[in-house]
Coordinates of C-alpha atoms in Angstrom, one line a residue:
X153 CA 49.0 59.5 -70.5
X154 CA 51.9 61.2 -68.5
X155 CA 55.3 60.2 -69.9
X156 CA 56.9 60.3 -66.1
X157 CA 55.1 59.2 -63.2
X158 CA 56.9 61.3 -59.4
X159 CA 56.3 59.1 -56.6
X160 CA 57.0 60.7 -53.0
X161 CA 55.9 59.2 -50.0
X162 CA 54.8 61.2 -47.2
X163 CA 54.8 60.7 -43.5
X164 CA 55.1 63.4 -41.1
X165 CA 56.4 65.7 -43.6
X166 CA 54.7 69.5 -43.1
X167 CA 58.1 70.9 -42.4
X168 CA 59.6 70.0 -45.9
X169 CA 56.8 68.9 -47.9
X170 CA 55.7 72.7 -49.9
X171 CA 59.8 72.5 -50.4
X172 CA 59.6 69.1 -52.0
X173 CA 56.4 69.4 -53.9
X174 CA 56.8 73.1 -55.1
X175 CA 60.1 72.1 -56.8
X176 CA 58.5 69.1 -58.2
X177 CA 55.6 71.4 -59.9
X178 CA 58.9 73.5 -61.2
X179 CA 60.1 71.2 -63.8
X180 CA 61.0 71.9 -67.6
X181 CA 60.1 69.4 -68.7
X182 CA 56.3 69.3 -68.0
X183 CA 55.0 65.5 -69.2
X184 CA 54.5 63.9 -66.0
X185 CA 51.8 63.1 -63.1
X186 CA 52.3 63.6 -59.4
X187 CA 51.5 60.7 -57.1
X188 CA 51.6 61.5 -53.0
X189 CA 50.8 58.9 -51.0
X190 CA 50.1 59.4 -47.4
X191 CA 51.1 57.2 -45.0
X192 CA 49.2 57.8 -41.9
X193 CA 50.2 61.3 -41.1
X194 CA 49.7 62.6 -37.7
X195 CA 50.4 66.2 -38.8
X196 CA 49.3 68.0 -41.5
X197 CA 50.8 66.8 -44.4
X198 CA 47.7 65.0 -45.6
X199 CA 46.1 68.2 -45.8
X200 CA 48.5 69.6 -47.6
X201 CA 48.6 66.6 -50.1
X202 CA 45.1 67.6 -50.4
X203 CA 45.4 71.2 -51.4
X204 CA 47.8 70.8 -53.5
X205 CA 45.6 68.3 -55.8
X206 CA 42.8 70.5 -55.2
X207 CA 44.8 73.2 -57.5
X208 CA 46.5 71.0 -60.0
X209 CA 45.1 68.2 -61.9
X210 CA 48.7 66.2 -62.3
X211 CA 48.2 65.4 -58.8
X212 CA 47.1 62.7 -57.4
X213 CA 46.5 61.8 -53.4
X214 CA 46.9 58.7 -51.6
X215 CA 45.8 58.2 -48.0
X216 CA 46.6 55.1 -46.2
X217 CA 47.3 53.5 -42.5
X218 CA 51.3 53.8 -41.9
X219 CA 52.8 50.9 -43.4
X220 CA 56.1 52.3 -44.5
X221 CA 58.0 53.7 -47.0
X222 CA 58.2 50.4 -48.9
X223 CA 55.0 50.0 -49.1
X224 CA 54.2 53.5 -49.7
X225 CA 55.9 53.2 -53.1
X226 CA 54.6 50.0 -54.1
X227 CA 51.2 51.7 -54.0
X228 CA 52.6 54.9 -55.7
X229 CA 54.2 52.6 -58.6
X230 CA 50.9 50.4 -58.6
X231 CA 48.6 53.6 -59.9
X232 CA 51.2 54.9 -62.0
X233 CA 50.4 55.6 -65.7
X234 CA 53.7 57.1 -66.5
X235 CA 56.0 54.7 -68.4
X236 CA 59.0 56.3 -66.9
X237 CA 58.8 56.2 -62.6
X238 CA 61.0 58.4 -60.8
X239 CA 61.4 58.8 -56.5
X240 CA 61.3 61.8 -54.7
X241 CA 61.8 62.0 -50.4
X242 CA 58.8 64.1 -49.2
X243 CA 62.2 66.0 -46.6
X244 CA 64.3 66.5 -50.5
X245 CA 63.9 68.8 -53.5
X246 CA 64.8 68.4 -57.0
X247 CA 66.8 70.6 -59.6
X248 CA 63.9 72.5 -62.2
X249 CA 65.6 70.6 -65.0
X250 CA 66.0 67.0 -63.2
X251 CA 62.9 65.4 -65.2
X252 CA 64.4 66.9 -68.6
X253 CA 67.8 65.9 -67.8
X254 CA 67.1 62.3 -67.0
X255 CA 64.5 61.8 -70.1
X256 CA 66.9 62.9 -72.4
X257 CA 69.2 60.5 -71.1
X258 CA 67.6 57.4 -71.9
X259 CA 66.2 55.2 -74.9
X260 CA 65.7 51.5 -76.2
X261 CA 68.4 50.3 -74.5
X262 CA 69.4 52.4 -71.4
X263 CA 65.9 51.9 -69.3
X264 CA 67.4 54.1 -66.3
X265 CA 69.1 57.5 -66.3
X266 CA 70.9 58.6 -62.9
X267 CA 71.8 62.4 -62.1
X268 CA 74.3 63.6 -59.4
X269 CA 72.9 64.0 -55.4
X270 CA 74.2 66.5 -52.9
X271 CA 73.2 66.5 -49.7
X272 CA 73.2 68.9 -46.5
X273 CA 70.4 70.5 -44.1
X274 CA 69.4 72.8 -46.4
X275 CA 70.0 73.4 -50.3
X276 CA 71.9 76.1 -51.1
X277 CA 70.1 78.8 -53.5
X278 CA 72.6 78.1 -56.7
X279 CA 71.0 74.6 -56.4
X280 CA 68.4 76.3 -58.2
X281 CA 69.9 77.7 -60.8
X282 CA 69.6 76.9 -64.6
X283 CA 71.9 74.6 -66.7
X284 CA 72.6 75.7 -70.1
X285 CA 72.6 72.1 -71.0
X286 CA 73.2 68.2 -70.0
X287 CA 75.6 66.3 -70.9
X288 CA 75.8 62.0 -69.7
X289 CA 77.6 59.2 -70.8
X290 CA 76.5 55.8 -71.4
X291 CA 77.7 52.9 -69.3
X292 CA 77.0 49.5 -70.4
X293 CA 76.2 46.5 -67.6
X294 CA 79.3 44.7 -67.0
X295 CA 81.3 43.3 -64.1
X296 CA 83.7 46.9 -64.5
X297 CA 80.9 49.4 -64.7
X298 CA 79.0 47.7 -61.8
X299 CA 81.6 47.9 -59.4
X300 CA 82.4 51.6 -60.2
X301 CA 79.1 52.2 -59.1
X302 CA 79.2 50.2 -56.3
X303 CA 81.6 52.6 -55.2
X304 CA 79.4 55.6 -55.5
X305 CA 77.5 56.7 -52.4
X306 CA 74.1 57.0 -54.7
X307 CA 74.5 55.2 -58.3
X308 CA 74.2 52.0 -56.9
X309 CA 72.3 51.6 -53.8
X310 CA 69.5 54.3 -53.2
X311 CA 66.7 55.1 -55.2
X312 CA 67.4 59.0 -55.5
X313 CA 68.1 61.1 -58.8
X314 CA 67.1 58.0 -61.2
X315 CA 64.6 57.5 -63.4
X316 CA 63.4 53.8 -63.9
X317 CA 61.3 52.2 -66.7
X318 CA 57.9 51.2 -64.8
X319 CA 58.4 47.5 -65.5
X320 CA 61.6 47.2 -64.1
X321 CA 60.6 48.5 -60.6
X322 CA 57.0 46.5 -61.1
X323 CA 59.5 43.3 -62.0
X324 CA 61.8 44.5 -58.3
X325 CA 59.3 46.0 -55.8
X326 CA 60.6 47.2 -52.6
X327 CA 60.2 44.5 -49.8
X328 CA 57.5 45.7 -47.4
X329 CA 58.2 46.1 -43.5
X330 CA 62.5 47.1 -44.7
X331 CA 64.3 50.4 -44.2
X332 CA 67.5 50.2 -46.0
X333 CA 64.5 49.0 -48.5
X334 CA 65.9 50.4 -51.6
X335 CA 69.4 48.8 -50.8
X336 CA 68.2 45.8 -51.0
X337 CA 66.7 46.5 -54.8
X338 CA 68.4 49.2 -56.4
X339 CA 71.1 47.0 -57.9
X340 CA 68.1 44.4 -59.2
X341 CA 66.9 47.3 -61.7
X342 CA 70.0 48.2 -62.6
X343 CA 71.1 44.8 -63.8
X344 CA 67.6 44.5 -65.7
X345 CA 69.1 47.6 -68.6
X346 CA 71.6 47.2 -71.0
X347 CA 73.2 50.1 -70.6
X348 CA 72.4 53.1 -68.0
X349 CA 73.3 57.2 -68.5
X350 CA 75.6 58.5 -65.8
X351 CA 74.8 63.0 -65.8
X352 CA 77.4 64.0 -64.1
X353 CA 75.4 67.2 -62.6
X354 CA 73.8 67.4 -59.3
X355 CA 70.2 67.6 -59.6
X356 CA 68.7 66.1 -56.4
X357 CA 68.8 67.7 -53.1
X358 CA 69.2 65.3 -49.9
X359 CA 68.2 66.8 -46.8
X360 CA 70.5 65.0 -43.6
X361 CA 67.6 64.7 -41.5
X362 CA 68.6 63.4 -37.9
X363 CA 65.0 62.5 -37.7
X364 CA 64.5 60.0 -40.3
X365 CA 64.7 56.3 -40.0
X366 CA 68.0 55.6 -41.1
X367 CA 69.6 58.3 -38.6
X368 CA 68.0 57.9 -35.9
X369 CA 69.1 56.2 -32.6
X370 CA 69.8 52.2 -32.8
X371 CA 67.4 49.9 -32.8
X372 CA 67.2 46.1 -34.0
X373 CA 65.7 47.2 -37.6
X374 CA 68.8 48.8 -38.3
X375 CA 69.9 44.4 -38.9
X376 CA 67.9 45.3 -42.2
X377 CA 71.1 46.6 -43.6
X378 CA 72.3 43.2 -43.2
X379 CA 69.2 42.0 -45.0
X380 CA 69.6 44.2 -47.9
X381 CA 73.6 42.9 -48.3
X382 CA 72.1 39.1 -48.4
X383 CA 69.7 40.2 -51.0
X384 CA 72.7 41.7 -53.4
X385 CA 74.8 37.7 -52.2
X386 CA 72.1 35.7 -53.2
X387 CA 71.1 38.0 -56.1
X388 CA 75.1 37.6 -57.8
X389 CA 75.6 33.9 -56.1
X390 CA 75.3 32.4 -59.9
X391 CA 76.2 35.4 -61.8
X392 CA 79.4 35.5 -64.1
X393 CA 80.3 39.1 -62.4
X394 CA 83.0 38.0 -60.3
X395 CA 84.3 40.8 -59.4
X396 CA 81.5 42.7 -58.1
X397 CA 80.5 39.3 -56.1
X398 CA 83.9 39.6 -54.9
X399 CA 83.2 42.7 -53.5
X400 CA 79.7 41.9 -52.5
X401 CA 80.6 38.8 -50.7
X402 CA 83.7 40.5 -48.7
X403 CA 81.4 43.9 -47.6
X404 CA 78.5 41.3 -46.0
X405 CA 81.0 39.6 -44.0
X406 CA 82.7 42.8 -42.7
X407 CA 78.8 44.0 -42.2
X408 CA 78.2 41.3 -39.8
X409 CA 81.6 41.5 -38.0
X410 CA 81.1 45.0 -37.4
X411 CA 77.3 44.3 -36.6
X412 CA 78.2 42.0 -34.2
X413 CA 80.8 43.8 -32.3
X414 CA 78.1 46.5 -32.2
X415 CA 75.7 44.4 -30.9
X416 CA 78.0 42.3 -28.1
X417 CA 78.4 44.5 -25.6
X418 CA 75.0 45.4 -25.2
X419 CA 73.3 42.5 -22.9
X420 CA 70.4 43.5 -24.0
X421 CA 71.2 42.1 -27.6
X422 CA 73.4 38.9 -26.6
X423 CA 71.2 36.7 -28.6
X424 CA 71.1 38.8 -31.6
X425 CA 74.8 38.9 -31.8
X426 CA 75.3 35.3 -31.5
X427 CA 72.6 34.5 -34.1
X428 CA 75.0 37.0 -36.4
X429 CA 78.6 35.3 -35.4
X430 CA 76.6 32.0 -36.5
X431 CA 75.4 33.4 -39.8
X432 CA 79.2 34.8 -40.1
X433 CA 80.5 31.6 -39.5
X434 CA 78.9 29.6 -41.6
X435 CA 78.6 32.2 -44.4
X436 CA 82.5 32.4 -44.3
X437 CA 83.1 28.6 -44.0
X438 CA 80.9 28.1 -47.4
X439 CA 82.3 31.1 -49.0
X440 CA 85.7 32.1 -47.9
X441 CA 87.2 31.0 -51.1
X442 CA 85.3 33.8 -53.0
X443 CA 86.4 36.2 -50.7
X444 CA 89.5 38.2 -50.9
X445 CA 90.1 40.0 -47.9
X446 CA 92.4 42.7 -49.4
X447 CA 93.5 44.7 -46.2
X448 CA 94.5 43.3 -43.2
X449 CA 91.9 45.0 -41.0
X450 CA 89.2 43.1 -42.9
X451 CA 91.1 39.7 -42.0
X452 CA 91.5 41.1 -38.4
X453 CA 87.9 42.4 -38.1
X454 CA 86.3 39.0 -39.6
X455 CA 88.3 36.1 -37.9
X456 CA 88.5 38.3 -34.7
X457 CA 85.0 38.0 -34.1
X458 CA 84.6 34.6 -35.4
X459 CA 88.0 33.0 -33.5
X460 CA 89.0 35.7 -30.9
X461 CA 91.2 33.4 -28.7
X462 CA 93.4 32.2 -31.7
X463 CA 93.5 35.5 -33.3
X464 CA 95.0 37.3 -29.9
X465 CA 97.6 34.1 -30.3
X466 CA 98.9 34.5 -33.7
X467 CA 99.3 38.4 -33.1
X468 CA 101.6 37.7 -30.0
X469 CA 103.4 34.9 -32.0
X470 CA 103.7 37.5 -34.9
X471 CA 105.2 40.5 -32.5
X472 CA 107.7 37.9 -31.1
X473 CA 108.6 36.7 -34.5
X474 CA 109.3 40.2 -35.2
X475 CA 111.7 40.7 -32.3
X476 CA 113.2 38.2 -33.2
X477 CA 114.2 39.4 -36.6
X478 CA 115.5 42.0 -34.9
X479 CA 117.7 40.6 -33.1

């Protein structure tokens, strides 16, 4: 059995996918399987799924009806034999020595390993290159090391440059029909590990594709990014981490404020930004005493939406008191 099972999903990929696959083929460390799954292509990527098994046995080929990228690595995840699973975007490429790096990294107790991402439109060729060695750090779970990675564009909230014992994932799948789908699970498996490796060396390439489904033009599933901050709220709602629920708590609120603000002067999405000010409300009226609105934009932003008339009253009564002062 393969020690590391790759999952990619695949949809409309020819332009990248040879990129993507070739530099998974490329790895050091050699222990692993290959599962592509198809979902629905229109172009030719199945066919090139295809080849590519047809020449290596550590592939493996899933064709299916589009059903999304969720789904597409539930099904990946659900044939895997590998104890280890690790995620690769059929648009990115990884570093030769990503697999090796990220196995080394982890043991009894640290059941995921996370390398550095970088991200443009195309990888530059010392991306490539060979490291003499890897060096990581152990970070145990805590309320401290949670919120540090909170703060990190990757470590915390996308499934990139990780590599994830199979029963965590298979204990957390990704919620079908999502985008922002790993958002809304990424901190579940990280809270499942006693301890999680931190390599502090780039080793997955992500490709800023204006094409994909998080860049692309607005549309109402983009409110999934809303759904994946109430997952991580109810998710820390009885835990003893207070200070990542702090944080938690305070980034869901501004999410919706901002959400809203975005959605009101569209009439086209009235409804959807009143069902949002609602949720806001009574989210804030239940919660508010968790929440410390640190900066004075995040007070303005959130009770602005939620009590625009008073808000515009208390700033004039606040520049006049200033005058005043003055005086």
């Amino acid at each position: 059995m393969p020690r590391i099972s790759v999952v990619v999903p695949v949809y409309n990929a020819e332009k990248y996918l040879y990129e993507c696959v070739d530099s998974i083929l490329a790895q050091t460390f050699t222990d692993f399987e290959l599962i592509l799954v198809d979902d629905g292509s229109q172009d030719n990527s199945g066919a090139i799924c295809d080849k590519y098994a047809s020449e290596d046995k550590k592939i493996t080929v899933i064709h299916q009806k589009n059903q999304g990228q969720a789904v597409s690595r539930n099904i990946g995840v659900s044939i895997a034999k590998g104890e280890w699973i690790h995620f690769v975007d059929s648009d990115d490429l990884i570093h030769p020595q990503m697999l090796e790096f990220l196995y080394s990294a982890v043991d009894e107790t640290t059941h995921i390993s996370i390398g550095g991402v970088v991200k443009g439109a195309a990888a530059c060729e010392s991306f490539l290159h060979l490291k003499n060695d890897c060096s990581f750090k152990k970070h145990p779970i805590n309320d401290e090391e949670l919120v540090s990675m909170y703060n990190d564009d990757y470590q915390y909230w996308v499934v990139h440059a990780k590599l994830i014992k199979k029963e965590i994932v298979q204990k957390h799948p990704f919620t079908s029909g999502r985008i922002y789908e790993d958002n809304g699970v990424v901190f579940k498996w990280i809270n499942e590990t006693e301890n999680v490796s931190i390599i502090d060396e780039q080793l997955y390439f992500y490709r800023v594709n204006p094409n994909s489904t998080t860049n692309a033009d607005f549309s109402l599933k983009k409110l999934d990014i809303l759904w994946a901050f109430e997952e991580q709220v109810n998710f820390y709602k009885d835990s003893d981490f207070n200070e990542i629920k702090n944080i938690v708590y305070r980034n869901y609120a501004i999410a919706c404020a901002g959400m809203y603000l975005r959605l009101s002067d569209n009439k086209n999405y009235t409804s959807k930004a009143k069902e949002i000010k609602k949720k806001l409300r009574t989210f804030m009226k239940k919660e508010q005493a968790l929440i410390d609105l640190n900066e004075d934009w995040q007070f303005n932003l959130i009770y602005g939406v939620l009590y625009p008339k008073p808000i515009r009253i208390f700033f004039r009564l606040e520049r006049y008191i200033k005058k005043l002062k003055r005086l």
